[in-house]
PDB file of C-alpha atoms in Angstrom:
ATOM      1  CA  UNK T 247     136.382   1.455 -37.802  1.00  0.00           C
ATOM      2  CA  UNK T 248     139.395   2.298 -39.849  1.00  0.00           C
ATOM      3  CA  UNK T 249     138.695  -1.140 -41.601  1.00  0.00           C
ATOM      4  CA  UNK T 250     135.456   0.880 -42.948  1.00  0.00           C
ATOM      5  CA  UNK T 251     137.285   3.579 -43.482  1.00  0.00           C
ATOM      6  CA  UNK T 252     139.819   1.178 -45.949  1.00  0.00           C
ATOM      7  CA  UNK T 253     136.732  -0.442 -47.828  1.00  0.00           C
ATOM      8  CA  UNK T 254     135.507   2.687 -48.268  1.00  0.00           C
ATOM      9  CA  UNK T 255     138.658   3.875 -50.097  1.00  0.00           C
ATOM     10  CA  UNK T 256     138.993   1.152 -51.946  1.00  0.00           C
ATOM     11  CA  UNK T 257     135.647   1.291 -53.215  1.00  0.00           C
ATOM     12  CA  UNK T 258     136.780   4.557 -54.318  1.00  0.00           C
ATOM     13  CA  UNK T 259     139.867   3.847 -56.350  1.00  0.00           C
ATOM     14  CA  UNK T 260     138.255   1.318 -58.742  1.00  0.00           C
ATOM     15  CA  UNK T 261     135.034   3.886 -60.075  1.00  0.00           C
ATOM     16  CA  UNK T 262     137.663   4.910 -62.751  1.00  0.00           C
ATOM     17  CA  UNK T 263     137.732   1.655 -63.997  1.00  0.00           C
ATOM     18  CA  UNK T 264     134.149   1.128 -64.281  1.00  0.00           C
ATOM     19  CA  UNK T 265     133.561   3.975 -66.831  1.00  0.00           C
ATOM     20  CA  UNK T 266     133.507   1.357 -69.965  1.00  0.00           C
ATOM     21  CA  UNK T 267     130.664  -0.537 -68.506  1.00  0.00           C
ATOM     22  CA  UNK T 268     128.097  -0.735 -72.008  1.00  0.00           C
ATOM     23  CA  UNK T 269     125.179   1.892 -71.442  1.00  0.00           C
ATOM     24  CA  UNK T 270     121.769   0.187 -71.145  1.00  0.00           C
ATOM     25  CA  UNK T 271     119.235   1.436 -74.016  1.00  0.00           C
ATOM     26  CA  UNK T 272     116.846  -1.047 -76.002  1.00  0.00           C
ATOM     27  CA  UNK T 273     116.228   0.593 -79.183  1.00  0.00           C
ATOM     28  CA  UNK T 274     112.147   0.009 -80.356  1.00  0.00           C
ATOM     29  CA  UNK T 275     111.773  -0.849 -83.972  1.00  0.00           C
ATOM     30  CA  UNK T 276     108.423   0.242 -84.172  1.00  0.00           C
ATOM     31  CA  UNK T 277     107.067   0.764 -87.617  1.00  0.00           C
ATOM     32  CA  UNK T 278     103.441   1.489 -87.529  1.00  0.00           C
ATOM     33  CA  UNK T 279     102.845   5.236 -88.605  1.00  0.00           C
ATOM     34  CA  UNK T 280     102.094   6.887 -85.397  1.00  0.00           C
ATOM     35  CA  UNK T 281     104.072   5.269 -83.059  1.00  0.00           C
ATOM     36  CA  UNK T 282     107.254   5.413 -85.097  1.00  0.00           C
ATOM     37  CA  UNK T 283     110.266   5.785 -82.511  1.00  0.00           C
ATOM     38  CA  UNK T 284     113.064   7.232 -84.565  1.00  0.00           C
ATOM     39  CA  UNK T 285     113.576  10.701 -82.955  1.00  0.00           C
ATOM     40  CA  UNK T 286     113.582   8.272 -79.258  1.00  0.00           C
ATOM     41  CA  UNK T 287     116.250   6.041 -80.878  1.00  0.00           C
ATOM     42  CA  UNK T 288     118.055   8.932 -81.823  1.00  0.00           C
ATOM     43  CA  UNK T 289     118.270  10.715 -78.563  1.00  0.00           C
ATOM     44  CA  UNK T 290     119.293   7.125 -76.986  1.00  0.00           C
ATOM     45  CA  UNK T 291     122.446   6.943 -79.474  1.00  0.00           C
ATOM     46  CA  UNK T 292     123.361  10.834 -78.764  1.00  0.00           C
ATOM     47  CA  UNK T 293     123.273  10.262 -75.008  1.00  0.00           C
ATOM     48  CA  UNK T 294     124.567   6.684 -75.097  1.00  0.00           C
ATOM     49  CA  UNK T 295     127.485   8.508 -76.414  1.00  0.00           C
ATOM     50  CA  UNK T 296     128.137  10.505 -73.599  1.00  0.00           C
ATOM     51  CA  UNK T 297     130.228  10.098 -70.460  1.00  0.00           C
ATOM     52  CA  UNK T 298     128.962   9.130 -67.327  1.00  0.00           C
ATOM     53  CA  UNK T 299     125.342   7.734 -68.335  1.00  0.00           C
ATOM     54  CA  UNK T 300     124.457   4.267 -66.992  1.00  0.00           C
ATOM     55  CA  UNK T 301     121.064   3.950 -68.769  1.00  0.00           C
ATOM     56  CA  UNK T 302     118.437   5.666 -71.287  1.00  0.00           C
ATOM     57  CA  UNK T 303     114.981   5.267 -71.978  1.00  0.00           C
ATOM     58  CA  UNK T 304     113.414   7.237 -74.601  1.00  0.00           C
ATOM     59  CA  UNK T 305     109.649   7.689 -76.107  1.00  0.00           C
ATOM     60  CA  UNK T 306     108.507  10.121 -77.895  1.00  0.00           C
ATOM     61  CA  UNK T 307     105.210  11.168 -79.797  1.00  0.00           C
ATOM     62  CA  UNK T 308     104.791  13.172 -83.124  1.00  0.00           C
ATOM     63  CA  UNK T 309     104.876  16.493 -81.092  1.00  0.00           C
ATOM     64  CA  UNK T 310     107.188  15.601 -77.912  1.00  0.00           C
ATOM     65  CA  UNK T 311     110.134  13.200 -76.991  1.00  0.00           C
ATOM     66  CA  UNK T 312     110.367  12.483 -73.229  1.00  0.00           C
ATOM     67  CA  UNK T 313     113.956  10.905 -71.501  1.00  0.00           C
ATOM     68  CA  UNK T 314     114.982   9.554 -68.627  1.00  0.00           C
ATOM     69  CA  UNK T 315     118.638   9.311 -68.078  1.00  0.00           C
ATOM     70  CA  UNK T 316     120.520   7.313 -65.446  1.00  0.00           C
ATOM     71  CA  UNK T 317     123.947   8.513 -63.857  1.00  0.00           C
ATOM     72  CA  UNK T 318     126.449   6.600 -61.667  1.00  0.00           C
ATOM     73  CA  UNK T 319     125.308   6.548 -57.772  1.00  0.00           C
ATOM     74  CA  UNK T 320     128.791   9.180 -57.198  1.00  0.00           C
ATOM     75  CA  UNK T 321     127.748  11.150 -59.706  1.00  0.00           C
ATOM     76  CA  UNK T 322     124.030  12.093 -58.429  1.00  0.00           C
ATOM     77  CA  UNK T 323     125.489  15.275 -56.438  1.00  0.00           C
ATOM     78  CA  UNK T 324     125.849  16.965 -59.523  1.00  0.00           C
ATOM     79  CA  UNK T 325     122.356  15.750 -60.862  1.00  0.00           C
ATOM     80  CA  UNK T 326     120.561  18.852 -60.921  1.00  0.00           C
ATOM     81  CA  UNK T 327     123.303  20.207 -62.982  1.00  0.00           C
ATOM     82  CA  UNK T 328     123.792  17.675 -65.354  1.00  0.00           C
ATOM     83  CA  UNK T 329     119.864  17.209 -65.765  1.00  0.00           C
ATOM     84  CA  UNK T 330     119.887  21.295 -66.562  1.00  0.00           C
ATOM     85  CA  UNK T 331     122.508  20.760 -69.214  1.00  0.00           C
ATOM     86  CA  UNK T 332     121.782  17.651 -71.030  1.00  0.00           C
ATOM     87  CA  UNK T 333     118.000  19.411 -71.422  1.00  0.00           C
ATOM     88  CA  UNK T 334     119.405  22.373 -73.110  1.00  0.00           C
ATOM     89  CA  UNK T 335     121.269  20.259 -75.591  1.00  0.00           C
ATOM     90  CA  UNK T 336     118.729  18.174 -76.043  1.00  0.00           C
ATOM     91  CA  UNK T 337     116.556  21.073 -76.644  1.00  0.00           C
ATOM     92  CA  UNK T 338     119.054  22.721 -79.289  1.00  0.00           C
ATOM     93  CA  UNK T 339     119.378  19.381 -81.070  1.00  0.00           C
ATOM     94  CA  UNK T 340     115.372  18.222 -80.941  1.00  0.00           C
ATOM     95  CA  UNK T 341     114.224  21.613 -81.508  1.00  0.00           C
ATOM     96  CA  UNK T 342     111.298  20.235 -83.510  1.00  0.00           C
ATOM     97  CA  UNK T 343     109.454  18.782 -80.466  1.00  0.00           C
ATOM     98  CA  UNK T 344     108.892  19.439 -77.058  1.00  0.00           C
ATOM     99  CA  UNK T 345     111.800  17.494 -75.174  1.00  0.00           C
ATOM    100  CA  UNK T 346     111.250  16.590 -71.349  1.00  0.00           C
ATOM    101  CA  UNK T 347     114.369  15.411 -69.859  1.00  0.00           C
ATOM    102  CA  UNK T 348     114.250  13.779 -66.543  1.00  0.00           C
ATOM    103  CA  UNK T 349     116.488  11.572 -63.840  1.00  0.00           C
ATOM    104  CA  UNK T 350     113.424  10.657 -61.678  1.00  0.00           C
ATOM    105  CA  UNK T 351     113.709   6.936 -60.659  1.00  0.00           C
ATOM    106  CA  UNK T 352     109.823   6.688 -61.878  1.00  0.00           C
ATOM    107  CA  UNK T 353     109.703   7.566 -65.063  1.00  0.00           C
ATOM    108  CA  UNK T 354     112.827   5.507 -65.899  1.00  0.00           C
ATOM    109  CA  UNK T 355     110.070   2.778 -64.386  1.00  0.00           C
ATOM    110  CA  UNK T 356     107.316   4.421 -66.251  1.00  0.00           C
ATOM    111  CA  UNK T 357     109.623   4.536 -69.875  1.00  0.00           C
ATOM    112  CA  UNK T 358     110.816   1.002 -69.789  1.00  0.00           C
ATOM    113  CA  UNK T 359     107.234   0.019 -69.271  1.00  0.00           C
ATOM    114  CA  UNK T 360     106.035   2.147 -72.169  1.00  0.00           C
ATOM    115  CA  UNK T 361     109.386   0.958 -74.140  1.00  0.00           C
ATOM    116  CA  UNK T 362     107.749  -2.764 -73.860  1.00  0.00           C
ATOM    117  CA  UNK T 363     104.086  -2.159 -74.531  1.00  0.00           C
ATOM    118  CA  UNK T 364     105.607  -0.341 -77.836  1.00  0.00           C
ATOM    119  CA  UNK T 365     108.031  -3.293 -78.390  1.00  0.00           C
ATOM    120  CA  UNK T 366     105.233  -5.679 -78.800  1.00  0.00           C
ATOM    121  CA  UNK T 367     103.261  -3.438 -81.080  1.00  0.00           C
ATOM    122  CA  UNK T 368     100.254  -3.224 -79.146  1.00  0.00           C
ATOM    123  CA  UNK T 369      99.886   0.766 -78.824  1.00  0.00           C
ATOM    124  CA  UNK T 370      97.662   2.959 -80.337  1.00  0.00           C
ATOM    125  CA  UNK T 371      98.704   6.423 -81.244  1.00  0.00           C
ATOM    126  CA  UNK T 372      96.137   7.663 -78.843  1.00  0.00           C
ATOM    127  CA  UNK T 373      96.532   5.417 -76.151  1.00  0.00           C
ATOM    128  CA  UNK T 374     100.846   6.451 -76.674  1.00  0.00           C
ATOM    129  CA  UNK T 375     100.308  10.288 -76.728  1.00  0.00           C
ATOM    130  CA  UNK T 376      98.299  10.129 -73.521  1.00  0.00           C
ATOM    131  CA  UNK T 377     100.698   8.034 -71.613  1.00  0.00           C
ATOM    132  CA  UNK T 378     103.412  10.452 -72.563  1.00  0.00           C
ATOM    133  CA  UNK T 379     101.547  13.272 -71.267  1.00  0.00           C
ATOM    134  CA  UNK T 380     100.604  11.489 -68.302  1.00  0.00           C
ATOM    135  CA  UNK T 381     104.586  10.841 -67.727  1.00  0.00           C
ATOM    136  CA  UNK T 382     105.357  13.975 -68.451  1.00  0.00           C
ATOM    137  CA  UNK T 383     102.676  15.912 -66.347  1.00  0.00           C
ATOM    138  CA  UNK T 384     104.104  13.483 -63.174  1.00  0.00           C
ATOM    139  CA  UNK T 385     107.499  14.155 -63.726  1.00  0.00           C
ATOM    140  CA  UNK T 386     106.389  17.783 -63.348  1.00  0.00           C
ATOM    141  CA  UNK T 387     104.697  17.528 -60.004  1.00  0.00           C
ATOM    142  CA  UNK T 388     106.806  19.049 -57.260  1.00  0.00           C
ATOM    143  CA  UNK T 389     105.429  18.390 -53.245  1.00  0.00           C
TER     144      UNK T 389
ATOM    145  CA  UNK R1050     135.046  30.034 -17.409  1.00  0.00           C
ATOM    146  CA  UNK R1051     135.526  27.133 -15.482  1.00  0.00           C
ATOM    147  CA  UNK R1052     137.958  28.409 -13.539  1.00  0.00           C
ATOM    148  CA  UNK R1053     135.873  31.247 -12.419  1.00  0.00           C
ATOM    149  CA  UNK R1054     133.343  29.503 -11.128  1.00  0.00           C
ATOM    150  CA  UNK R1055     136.131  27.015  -9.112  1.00  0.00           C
ATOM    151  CA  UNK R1056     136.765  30.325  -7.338  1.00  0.00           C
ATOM    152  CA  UNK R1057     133.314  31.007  -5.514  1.00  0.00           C
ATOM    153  CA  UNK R1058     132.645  27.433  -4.337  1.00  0.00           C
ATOM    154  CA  UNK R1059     134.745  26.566  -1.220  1.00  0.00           C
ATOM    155  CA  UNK R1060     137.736  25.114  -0.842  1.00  0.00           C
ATOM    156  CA  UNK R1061     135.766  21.555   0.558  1.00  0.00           C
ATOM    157  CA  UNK R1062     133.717  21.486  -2.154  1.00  0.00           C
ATOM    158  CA  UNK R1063     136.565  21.761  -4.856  1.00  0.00           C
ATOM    159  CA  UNK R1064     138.266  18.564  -3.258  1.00  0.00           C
ATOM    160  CA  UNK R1065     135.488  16.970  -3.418  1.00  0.00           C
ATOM    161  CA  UNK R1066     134.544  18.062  -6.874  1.00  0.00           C
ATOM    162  CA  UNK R1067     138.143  16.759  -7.894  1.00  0.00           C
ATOM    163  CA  UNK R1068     137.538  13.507  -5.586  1.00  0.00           C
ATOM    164  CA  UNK R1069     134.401  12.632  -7.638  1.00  0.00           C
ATOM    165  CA  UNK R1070     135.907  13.725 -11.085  1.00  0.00           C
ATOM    166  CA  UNK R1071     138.407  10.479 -10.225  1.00  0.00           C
ATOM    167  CA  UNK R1072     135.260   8.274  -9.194  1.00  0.00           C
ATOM    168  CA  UNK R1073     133.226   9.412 -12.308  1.00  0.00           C
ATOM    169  CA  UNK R1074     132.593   6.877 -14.652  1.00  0.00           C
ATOM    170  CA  UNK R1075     133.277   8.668 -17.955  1.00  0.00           C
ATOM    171  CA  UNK R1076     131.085   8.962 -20.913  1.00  0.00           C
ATOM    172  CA  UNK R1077     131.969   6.236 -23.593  1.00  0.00           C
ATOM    173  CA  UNK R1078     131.577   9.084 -26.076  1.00  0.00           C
ATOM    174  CA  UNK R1079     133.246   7.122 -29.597  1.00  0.00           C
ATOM    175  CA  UNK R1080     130.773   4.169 -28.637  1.00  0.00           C
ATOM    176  CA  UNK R1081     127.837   6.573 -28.008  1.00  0.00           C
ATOM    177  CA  UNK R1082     128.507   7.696 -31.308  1.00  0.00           C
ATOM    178  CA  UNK R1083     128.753   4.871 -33.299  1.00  0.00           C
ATOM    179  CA  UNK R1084     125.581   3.630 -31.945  1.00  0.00           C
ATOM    180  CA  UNK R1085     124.180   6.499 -32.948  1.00  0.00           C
ATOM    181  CA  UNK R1086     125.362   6.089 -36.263  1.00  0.00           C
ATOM    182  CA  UNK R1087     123.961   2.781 -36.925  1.00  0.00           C
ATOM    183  CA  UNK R1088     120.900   2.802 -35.729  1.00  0.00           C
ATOM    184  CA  UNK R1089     120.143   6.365 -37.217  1.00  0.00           C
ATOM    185  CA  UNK R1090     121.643   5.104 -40.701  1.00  0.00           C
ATOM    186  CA  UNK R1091     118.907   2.345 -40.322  1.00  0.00           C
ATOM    187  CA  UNK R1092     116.594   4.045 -39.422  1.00  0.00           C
ATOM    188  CA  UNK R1093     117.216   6.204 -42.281  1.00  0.00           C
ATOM    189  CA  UNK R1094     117.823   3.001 -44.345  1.00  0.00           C
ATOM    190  CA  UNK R1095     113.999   1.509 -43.580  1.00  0.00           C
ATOM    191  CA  UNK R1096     112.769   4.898 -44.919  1.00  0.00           C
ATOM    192  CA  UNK R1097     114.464   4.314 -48.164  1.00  0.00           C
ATOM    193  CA  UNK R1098     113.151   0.842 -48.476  1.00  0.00           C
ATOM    194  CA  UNK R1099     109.464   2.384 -47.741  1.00  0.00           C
ATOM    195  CA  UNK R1100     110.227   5.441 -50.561  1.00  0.00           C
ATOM    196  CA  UNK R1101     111.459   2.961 -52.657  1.00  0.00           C
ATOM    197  CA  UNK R1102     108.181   0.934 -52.390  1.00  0.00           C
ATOM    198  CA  UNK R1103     106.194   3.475 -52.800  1.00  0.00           C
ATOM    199  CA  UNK R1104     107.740   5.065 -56.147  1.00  0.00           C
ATOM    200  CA  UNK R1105     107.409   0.868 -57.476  1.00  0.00           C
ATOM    201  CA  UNK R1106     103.454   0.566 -56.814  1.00  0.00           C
ATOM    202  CA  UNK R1107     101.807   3.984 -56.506  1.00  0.00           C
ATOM    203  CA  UNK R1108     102.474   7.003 -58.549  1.00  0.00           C
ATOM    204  CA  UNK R1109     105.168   9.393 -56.555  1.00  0.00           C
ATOM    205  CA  UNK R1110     108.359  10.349 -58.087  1.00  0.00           C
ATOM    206  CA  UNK R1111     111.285  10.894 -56.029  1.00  0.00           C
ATOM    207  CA  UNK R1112     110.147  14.415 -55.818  1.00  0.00           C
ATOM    208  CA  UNK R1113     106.638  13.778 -54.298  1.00  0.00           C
ATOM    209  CA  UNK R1114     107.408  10.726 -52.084  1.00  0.00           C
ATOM    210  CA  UNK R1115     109.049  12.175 -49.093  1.00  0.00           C
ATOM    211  CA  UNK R1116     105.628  12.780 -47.675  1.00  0.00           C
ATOM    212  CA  UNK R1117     104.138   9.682 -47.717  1.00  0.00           C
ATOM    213  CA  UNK R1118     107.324   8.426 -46.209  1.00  0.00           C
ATOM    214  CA  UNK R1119     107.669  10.661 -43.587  1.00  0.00           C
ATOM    215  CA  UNK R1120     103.952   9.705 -42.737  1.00  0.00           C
ATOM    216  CA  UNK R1121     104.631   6.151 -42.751  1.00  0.00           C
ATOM    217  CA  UNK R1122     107.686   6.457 -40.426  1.00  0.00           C
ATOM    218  CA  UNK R1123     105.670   8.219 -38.031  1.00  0.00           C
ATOM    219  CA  UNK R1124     103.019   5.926 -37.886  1.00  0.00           C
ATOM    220  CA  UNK R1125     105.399   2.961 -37.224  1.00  0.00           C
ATOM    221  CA  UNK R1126     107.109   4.929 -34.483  1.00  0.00           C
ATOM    222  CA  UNK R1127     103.614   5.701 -33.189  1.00  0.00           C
ATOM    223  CA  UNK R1128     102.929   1.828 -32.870  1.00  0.00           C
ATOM    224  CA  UNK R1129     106.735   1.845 -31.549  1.00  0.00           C
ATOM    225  CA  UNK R1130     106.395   4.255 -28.856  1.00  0.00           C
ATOM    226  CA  UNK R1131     102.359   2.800 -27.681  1.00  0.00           C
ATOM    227  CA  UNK R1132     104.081  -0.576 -27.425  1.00  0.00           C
ATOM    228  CA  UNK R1133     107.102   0.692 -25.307  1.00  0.00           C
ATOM    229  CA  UNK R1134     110.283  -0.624 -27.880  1.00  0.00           C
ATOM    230  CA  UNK R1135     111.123   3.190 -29.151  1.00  0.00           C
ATOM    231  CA  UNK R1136     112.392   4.149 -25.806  1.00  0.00           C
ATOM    232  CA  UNK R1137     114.239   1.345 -25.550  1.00  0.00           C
ATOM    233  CA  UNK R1138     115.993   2.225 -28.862  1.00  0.00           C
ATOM    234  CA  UNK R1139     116.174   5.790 -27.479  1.00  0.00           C
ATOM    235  CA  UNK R1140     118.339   4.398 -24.760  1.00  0.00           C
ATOM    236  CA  UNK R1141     120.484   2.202 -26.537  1.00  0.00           C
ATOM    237  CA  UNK R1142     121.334   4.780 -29.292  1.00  0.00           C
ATOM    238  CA  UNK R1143     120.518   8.281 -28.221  1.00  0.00           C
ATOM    239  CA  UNK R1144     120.767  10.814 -31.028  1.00  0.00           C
ATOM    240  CA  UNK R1145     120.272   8.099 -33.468  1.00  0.00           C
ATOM    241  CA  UNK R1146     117.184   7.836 -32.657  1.00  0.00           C
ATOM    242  CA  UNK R1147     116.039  11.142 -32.129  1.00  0.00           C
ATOM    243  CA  UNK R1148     117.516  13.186 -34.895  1.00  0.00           C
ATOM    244  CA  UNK R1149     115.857  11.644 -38.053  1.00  0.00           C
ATOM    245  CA  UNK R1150     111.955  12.262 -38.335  1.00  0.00           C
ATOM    246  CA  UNK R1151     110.792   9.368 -35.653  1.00  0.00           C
ATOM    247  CA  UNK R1152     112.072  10.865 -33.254  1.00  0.00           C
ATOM    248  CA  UNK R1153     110.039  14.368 -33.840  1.00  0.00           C
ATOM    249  CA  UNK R1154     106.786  11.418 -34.033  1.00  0.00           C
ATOM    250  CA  UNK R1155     107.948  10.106 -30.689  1.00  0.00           C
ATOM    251  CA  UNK R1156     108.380  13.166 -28.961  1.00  0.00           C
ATOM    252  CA  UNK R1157     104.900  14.575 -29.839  1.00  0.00           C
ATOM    253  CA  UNK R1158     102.712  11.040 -29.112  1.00  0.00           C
ATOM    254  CA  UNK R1159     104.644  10.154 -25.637  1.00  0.00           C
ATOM    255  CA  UNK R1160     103.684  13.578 -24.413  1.00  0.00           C
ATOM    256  CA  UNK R1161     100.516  12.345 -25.884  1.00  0.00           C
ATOM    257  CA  UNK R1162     100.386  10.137 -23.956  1.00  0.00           C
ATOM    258  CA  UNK R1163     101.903  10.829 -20.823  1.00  0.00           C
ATOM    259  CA  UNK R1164      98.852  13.716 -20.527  1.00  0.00           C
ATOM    260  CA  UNK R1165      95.829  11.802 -21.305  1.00  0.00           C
ATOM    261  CA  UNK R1166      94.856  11.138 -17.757  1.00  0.00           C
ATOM    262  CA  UNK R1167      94.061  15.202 -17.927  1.00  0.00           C
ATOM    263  CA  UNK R1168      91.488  14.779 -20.181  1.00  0.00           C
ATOM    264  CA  UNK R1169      91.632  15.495 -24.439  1.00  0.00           C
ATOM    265  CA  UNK R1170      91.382  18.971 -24.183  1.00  0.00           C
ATOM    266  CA  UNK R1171      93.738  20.296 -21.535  1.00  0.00           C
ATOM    267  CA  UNK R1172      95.667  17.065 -21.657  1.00  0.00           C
ATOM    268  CA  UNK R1173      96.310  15.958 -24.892  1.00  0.00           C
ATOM    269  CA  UNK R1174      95.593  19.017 -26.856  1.00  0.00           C
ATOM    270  CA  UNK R1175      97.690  20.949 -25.103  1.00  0.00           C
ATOM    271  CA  UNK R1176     100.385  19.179 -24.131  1.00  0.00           C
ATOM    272  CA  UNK R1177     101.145  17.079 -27.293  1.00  0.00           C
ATOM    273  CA  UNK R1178     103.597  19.971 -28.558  1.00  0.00           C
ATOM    274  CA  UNK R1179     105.098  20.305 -25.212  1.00  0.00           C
ATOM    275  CA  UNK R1180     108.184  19.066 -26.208  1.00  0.00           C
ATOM    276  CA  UNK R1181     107.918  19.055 -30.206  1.00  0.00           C
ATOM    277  CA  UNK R1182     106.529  22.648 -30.416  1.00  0.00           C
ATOM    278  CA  UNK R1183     110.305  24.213 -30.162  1.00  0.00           C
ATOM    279  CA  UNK R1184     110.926  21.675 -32.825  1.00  0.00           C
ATOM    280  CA  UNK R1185     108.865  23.172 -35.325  1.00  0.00           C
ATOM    281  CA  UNK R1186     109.870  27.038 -33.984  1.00  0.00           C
ATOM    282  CA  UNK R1187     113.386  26.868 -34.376  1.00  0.00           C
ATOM    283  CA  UNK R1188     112.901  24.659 -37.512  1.00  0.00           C
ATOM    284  CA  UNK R1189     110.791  27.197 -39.215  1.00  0.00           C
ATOM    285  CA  UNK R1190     113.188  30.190 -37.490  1.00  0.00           C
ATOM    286  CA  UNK R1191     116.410  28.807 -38.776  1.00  0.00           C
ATOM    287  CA  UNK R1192     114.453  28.129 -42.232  1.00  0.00           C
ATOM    288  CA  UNK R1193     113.637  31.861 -42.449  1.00  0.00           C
ATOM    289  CA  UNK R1194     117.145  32.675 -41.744  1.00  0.00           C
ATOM    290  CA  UNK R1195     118.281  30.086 -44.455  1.00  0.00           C
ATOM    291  CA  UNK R1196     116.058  31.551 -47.144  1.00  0.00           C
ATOM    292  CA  UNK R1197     116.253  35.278 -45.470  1.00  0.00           C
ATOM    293  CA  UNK R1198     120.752  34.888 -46.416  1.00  0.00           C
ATOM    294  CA  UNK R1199     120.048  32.987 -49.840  1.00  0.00           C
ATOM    295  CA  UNK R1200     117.609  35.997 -50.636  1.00  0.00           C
ATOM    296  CA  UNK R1201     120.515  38.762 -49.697  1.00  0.00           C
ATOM    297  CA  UNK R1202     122.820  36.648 -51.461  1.00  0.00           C
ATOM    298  CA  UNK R1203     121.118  35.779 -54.848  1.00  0.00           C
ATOM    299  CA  UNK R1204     119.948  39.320 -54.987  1.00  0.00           C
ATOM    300  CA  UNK R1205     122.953  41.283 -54.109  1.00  0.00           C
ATOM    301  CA  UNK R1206     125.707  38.687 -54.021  1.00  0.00           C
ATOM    302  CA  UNK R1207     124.867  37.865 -57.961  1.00  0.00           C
ATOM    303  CA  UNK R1208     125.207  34.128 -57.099  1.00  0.00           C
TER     304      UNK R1208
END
């Protein structure tokens, strides 16, 4: 047991190390018209910025801008909080668009899927505005 | 308390009382409880792996896929329980077994089970929540008490 109990505190002691780790974002140079992703890329280098973020993926449409952020495993007791907060500043600093902020697990899958079909140039705008609405209407759904 | 009660039983039955506390073999209480804390953390483990699955190939966030996890465990522990192996587990680990949610599935389909010689109706239907039923009353009870003292204190308390 108390070996556990040693691993355990271990563990512990070397999180405060770990805090330079690079954050993961793939910025998409997109440059047809309407799925230019320069407001997205600009969200990813504001949070990217910030302390205690392991990952961002960003999209966004003419009219809204939807995130998904990633935090350290310790840090997800305080997610509700952070998520509340970085959506307000987001909100101040976007105040142009619609921002949707989110730390579900499926949209980061949903993002980085949408990040990659954008990457290789193959979206539409229409085909991009109703993906983002579909994300954004399923990170909305509560049980 | 204890001691009160020593007081009304005669004096041959408190020797023997403190005869058979000697003979008892005692409870190994630490390795009940680390039992129970394995197999209940895997237990508990499996049902990530299934939530997990599900938010990768069907569209539930980690809001929405609690349910069809919860139905998933209780449909394995309903194949568990049919085939005999949960009550083995029961044994082995106790409350690790019966405090997460298969052990609320195996407690309604053994009584399930154990009453369908009296027929669907009587047997089955009415028996099923035997044992579960007090489950879900004191669940939704203590629930009502939860929300009834976050009510008094968001509204009064300014929290």
């Amino acid at each position: 047991m108390s070996c556990f109990i040693l691993f355990g505190c271990g563990a512990n002691s070397n999180l405060g190390t770990n805090e330079e780790k690079p954050v993961e974002i793939t910025k998409i140079s997109s440059t047809k018209k309407g799925t230019n992703q320069d407001l997205a890329n600009q969200a990813k280098d504001y949070l990217s910025n910030k302390q205690n973020i392991t990952s961002v993926n960003a999209v966004n449409t003419s009219k809204k801008l939807v995130i998904a952020v990633e935090v350290p495993h310790h840090e997800r007791f305080q997610l509700a909080k952070t998520r509340k907060d970085l959506q307000d500043e987001l909100k101040k600093k976007f105040s142009k668009v619609e921002v949707e902020l989110s730390t579900d697990q499926k949209i980061v899958l949903e993002l980085k899927k949408l990040e990659e079909k954008l990457q290789k140039g193959s979206m539409k705008k229409k085909d991009l505005e109703k993906e983002v609405d579909d994300i954004i209407s399923l990170s909305k759904e509560q049980t | 308390m204890a001691d009160k009660k020593k007081k009304n039983v005669p004096p041959s039955a408190q020797q023997y009382q403190s005869f058979q506390d000697k003979r008892e073999v005692k409870r190994p209480i630490v390795k009940n409880c680390i039992k129970a804390f394995f197999v209940g953390g895997f237990i508990c483990f499996i049902g990530q792996l299934i939530s997990t699955f599900y938010i990768h190939f069907f569209n539930f966030t980690e809001q929405t896929v609690g349910n069809p996890t919860i139905a998933t465990l209780i449909f394995i522990t309903m194949l568990l329980t049919g085939f005999g192996v949960y009550d083995r587990i029961g044994q082995f680990s106790g409350a690790g077994s019966a405090v997460p949610v298969t052990g609320f599935g195996n407690a309604v389909i053994s009584a399930a089970i154990e009453h369908r010689t009296e027929g669907f109706v009587l047997g089955v239907g009415g028996n099923m929540f035997k044992l579960a039923g007090s489950v879900i009353l004191f669940g939704v009870f203590s629930a009502f008490v939860v929300a009834l003292i976050k009510t008094i204190l968001i509204q009064w308390g300014g929290l």
